[in-house]
Amino acid sequence: MSHDAVAPVAVLRHTSAVERLDELTAALAEDLDEGRWAPGALERTLASRLLVACAGDGQFTPARLRETLWEGSVALAYAGGGRLARLLAQLCAVIAHPSPDAEPALSAGARLLERVAQDVPADGDRL
């Protein structure tokens, strides 16, 4: 490259936790729709448990999300490529710093969890 040539400049865009949650939720929903992600028994069970924990007030809380992540233990990071674990972690990031524009992203996350929770195995079934 000559000294007159200008190297391309990488533009870094800072995205907020809400934007990252929106992008992740949309990508996971698309993968679910297209069959590129089929949540396994562990993912469905944990999504269902989180939704039940939130049923009273409809709110994700740090304690509820941590409990769900803990219940999944190390296996959740590997199940389904860790997709549900990333979603739960991003939900944590959003609720850790509440913002007025977070509600649509949180609602989209809840709808996706409802879809993931479908066909939860019975109590006697193995995770």
XYZ file of C-alpha atoms in Angstrom:
127
model
C 0.000 0.000 0.000
C 1.437 3.372 -0.939
C 1.612 6.155 1.548
C -1.193 7.891 -0.379
C -3.609 4.988 0.004
C -6.026 5.053 2.893
C -6.757 1.857 4.749
C -10.417 1.151 5.284
C -11.608 2.157 8.714
C -13.601 -0.331 10.695
C -16.672 1.294 12.104
C -17.449 0.014 15.548
C -20.996 0.544 16.652
C -21.818 0.297 20.305
C -25.002 -1.639 20.829
C -27.015 -1.470 24.000
C -28.070 -4.536 25.954
C -31.619 -4.006 24.679
C -30.432 -3.925 21.056
C -28.385 -7.084 21.585
C -31.412 -8.797 23.162
C -33.598 -7.737 20.225
C -31.061 -9.061 17.704
C -30.525 -12.332 19.569
C -34.250 -12.946 20.076
C -34.983 -12.289 16.405
C -32.149 -14.578 15.274
C -33.231 -17.387 17.605
C -36.883 -17.053 16.591
C -35.873 -17.228 12.919
C -33.697 -20.290 13.571
C -36.598 -21.905 15.437
C -38.985 -21.105 12.560
C -36.575 -22.431 9.934
C -35.663 -25.575 11.860
C -32.025 -24.575 12.410
C -32.584 -24.743 16.178
C -34.616 -27.442 17.854
C -34.568 -26.866 21.620
C -33.859 -30.055 23.530
C -35.527 -31.338 26.665
C -33.249 -29.379 29.005
C -33.858 -26.108 27.178
C -37.625 -26.648 27.030
C -37.783 -27.576 30.712
C -35.742 -24.578 31.846
C -37.716 -22.176 29.665
C -40.910 -23.580 31.158
C -39.618 -23.268 34.736
C -38.609 -19.650 34.147
C -42.017 -18.814 32.704
C -43.740 -20.445 35.676
C -41.517 -18.466 38.072
C -42.528 -15.257 36.280
C -46.218 -16.120 35.995
C -47.297 -14.159 39.065
C -46.045 -10.759 37.950
C -44.764 -11.411 34.428
C -41.352 -9.977 35.263
C -37.911 -11.407 34.698
C -35.786 -10.764 37.764
C -32.079 -11.329 38.355
C -32.877 -13.996 40.972
C -35.218 -15.902 38.646
C -32.756 -15.815 35.760
C -29.815 -16.839 37.961
C -31.835 -19.729 39.382
C -32.679 -20.930 35.881
C -29.059 -20.657 34.744
C -27.920 -22.473 37.891
C -30.494 -25.233 37.363
C -29.121 -25.743 33.857
C -25.597 -25.915 35.253
C -22.773 -26.553 32.862
C -24.961 -28.587 30.508
C -26.963 -25.520 29.486
C -23.883 -23.881 28.002
C -23.608 -26.807 25.578
C -27.235 -27.795 25.000
C -28.378 -26.587 21.599
C -25.116 -24.754 21.069
C -25.682 -22.670 24.200
C -28.392 -20.612 22.504
C -30.807 -20.578 25.439
C -27.955 -19.798 27.830
C -27.024 -16.766 25.683
C -30.647 -15.619 25.647
C -30.918 -15.896 29.429
C -27.600 -14.088 29.877
C -28.752 -11.272 27.581
C -32.028 -11.016 29.491
C -29.898 -10.621 32.640
C -27.919 -7.829 30.999
C -31.099 -5.970 30.062
C -32.802 -6.210 33.427
C -29.610 -5.371 35.307
C -29.811 -1.852 33.875
C -33.517 -1.094 33.406
C -34.429 1.249 30.605
C -37.785 2.486 29.342
C -37.175 1.042 25.875
C -36.561 -2.508 27.175
C -40.202 -3.665 27.365
C -40.587 -4.713 23.691
C -37.329 -6.684 23.835
C -38.319 -8.354 27.103
C -41.746 -9.204 25.695
C -40.165 -10.716 22.581
C -37.855 -12.738 24.815
C -40.834 -13.989 26.837
C -42.702 -15.000 23.665
C -39.643 -16.903 22.453
C -39.322 -18.667 25.811
C -42.989 -19.676 25.546
C -42.268 -21.270 22.179
C -39.177 -23.015 23.512
C -41.126 -24.325 26.514
C -43.659 -26.134 24.335
C -43.666 -29.914 24.644
C -41.956 -29.939 28.037
C -41.140 -33.530 29.016
C -43.266 -35.083 31.765
C -41.812 -35.331 35.282
C -40.758 -38.943 34.728
C -38.998 -38.185 31.440
C -35.293 -37.744 31.408
C -33.818 -34.320 30.685
